[in-house]
PDB file of C-alpha atoms in Angstrom:
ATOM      1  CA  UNK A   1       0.000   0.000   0.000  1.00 45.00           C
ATOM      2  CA  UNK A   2       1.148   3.422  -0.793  1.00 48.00           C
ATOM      3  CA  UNK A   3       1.091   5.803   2.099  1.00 46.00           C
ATOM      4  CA  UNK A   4       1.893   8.927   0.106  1.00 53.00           C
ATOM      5  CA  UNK A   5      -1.953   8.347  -1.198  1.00 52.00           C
ATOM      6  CA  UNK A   6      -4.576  10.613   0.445  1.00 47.00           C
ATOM      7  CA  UNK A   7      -7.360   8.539   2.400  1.00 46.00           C
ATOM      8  CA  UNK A   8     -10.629   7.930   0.547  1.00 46.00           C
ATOM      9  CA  UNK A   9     -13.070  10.283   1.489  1.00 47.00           C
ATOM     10  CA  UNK A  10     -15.643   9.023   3.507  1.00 47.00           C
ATOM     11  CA  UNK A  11     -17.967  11.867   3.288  1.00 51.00           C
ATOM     12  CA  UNK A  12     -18.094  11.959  -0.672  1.00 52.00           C
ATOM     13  CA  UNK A  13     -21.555   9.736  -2.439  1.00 58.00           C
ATOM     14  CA  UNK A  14     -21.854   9.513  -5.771  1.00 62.00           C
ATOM     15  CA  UNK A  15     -24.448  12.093  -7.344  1.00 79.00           C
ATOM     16  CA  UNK A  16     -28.015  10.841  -7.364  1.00 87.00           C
ATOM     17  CA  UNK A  17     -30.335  12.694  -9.389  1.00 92.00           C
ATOM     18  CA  UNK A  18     -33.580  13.122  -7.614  1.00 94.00           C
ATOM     19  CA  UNK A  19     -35.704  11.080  -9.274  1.00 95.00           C
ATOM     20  CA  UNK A  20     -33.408   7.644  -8.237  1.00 96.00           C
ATOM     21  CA  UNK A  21     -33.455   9.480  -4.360  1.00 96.00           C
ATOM     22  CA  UNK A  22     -37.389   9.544  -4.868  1.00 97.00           C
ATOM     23  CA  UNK A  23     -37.772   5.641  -5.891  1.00 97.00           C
ATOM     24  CA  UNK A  24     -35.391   4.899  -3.140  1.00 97.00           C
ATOM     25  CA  UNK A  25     -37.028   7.027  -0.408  1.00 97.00           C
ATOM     26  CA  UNK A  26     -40.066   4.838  -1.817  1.00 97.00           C
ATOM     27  CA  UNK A  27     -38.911   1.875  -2.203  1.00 97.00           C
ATOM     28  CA  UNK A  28     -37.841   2.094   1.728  1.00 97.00           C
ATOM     29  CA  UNK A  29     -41.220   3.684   2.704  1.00 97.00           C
ATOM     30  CA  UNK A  30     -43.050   0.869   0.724  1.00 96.00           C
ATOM     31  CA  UNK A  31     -41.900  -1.489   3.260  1.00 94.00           C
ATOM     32  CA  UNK A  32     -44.277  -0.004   5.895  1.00 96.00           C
ATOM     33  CA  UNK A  33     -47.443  -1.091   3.889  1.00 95.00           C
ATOM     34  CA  UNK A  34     -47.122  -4.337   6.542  1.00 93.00           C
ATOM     35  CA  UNK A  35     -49.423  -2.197   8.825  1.00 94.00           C
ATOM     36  CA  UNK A  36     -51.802  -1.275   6.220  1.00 94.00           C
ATOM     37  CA  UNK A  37     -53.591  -4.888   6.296  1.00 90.00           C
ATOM     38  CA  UNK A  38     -52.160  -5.235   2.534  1.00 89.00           C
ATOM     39  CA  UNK A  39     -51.016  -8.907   2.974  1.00 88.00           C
ATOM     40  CA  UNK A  40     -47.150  -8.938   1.889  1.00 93.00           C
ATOM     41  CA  UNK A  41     -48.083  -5.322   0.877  1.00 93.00           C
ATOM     42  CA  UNK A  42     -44.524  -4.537   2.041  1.00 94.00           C
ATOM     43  CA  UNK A  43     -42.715  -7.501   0.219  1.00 96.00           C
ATOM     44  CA  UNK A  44     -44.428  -7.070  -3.205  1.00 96.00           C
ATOM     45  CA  UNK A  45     -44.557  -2.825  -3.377  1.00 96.00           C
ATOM     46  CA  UNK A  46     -40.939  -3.183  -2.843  1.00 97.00           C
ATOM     47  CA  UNK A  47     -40.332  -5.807  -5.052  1.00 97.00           C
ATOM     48  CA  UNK A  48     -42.155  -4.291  -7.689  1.00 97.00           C
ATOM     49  CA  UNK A  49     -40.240  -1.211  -7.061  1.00 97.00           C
ATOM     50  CA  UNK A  50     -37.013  -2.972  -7.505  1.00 97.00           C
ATOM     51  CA  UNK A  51     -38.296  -4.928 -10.748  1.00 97.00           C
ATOM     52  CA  UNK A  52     -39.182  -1.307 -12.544  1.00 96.00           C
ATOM     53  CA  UNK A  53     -35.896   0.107 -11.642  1.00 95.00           C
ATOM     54  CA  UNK A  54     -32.622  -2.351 -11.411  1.00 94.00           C
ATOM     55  CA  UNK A  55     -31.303  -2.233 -15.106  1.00 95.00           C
ATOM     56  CA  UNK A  56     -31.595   1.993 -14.759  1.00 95.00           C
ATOM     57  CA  UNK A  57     -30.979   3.158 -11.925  1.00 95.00           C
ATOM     58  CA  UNK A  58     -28.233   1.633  -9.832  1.00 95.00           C
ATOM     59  CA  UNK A  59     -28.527   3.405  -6.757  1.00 96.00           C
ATOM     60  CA  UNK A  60     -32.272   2.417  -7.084  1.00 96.00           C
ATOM     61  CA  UNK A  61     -31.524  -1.518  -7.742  1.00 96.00           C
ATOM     62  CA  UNK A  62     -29.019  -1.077  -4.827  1.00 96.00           C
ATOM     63  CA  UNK A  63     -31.441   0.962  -2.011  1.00 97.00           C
ATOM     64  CA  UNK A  64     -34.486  -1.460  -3.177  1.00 97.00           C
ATOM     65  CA  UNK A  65     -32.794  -4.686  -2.903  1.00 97.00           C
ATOM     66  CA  UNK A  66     -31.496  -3.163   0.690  1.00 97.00           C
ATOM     67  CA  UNK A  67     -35.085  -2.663   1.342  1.00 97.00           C
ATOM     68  CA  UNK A  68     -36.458  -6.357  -0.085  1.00 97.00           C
ATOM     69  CA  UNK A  69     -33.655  -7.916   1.749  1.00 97.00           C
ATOM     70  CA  UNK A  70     -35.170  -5.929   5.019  1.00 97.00           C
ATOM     71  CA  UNK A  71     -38.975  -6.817   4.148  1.00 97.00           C
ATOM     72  CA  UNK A  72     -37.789 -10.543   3.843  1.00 97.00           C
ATOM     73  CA  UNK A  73     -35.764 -10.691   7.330  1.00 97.00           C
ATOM     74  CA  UNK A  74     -38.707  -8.775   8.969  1.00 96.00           C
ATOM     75  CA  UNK A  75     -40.990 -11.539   7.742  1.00 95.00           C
ATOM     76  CA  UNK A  76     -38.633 -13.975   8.978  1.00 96.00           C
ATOM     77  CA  UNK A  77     -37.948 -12.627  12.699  1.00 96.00           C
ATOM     78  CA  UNK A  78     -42.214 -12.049  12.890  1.00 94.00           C
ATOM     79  CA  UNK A  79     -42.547 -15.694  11.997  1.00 94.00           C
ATOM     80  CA  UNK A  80     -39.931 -16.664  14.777  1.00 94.00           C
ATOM     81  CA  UNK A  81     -41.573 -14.793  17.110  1.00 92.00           C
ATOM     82  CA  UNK A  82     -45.193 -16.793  16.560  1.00 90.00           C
ATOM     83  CA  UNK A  83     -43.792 -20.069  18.306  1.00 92.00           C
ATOM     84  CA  UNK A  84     -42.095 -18.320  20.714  1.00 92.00           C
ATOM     85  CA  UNK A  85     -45.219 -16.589  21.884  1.00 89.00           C
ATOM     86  CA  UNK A  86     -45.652 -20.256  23.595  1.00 89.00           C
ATOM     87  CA  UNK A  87     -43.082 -19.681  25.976  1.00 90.00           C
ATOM     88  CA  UNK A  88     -44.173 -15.791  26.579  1.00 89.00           C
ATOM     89  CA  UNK A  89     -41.042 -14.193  25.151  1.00 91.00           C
ATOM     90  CA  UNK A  90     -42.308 -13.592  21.569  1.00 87.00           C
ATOM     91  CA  UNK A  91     -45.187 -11.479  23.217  1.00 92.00           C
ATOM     92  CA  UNK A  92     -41.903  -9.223  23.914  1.00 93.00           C
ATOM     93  CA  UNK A  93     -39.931  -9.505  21.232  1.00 95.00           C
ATOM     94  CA  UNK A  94     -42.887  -8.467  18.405  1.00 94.00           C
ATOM     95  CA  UNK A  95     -43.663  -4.956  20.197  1.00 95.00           C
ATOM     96  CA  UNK A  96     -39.458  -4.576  19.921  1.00 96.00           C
ATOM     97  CA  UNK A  97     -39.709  -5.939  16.104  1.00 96.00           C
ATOM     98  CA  UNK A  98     -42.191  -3.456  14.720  1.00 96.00           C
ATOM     99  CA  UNK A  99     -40.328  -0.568  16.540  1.00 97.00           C
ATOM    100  CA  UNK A 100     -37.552  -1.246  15.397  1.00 97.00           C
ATOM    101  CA  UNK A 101     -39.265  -1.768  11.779  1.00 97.00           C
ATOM    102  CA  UNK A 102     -40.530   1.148  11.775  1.00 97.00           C
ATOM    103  CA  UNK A 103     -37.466   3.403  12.807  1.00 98.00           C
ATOM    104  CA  UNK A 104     -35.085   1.586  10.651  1.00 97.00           C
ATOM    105  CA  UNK A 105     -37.438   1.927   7.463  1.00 97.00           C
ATOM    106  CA  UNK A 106     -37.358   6.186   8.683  1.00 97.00           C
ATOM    107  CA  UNK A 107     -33.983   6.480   8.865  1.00 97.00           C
ATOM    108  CA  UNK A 108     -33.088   4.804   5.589  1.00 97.00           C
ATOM    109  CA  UNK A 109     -36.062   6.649   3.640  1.00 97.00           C
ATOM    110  CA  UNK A 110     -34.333   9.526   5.313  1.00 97.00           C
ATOM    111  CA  UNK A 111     -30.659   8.680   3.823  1.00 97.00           C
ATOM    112  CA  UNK A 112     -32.165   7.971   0.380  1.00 96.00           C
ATOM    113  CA  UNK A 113     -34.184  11.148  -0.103  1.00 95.00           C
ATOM    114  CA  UNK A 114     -30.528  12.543   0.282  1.00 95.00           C
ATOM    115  CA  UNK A 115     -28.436  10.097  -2.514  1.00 95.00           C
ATOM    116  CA  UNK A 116     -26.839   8.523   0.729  1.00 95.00           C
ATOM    117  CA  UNK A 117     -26.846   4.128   0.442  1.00 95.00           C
ATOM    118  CA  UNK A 118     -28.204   2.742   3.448  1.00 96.00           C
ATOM    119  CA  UNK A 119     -27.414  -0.311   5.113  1.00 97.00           C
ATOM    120  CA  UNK A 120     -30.165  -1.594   7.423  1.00 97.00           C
ATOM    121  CA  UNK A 121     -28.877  -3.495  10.751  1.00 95.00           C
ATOM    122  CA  UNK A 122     -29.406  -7.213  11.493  1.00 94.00           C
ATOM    123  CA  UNK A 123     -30.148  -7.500   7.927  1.00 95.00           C
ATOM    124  CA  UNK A 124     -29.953 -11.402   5.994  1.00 94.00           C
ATOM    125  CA  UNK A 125     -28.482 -10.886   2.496  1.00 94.00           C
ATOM    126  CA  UNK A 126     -31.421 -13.071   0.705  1.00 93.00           C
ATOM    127  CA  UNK A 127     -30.745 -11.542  -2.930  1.00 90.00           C
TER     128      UNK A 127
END
């Protein structure tokens, strides 16, 4: 490594136009249809979103399959918590789950309205 080089900036993103912020910020929001009563609401609206969008817009494909990866992991730790509601620590853990749903799915809408990638927490790579 050559230590003459100047660090990479850390504060520099590439330039988004706003139309890829906009499906991102959407493609995040999307994943809050769960609480609509839309069943998979969240999944599909954000795999849709992602579908529309990969071959042209790479911070787009990139943000959405972020988001889908999120939808799918939610899914997955709500599902865990059904049999654990048998032994009274899912009734805990659910309350904790869509909190921290919620929040997560704000703060990266947040980042993507600005052109800044987001990479959700406790998130399983699926695609």
């Amino acid at each position: 490594m050559d230590y003459h080089q100047s660090p990479p900036s850390y504060n520099s993103r590439p330039v988004t136009t706003r139309e890829e912020n906009n499906w991102a910020l959407a493609a995040h929001l999307s994943g809050l249809l769960l609480y609509t009563g839309i069943p998979f609401g969240n999944i599909l609206a954000t795999f849709a979103i992602w579908l529309m969008n990969r071959d042209t817009m790479p911070f787009v494909d990139d943000q959405a399959k972020e988001s889908l990866n999120f939808q799918l992991t939610i899914m997955l730790y709500g599902f865990t918590c059904i049999p654990l509601a048998f032994v009274l620590i899912g009734f805990a853990l659910l309350p904790i789950l869509i909190v921290f749903h919620v929040v997560a799915s704000i703060i990266a809408a947040v980042k993507a309205q600005h052109g800044i990638a987001y990479r959700y927490p406790l998130n399983i790579r699926f695609i």
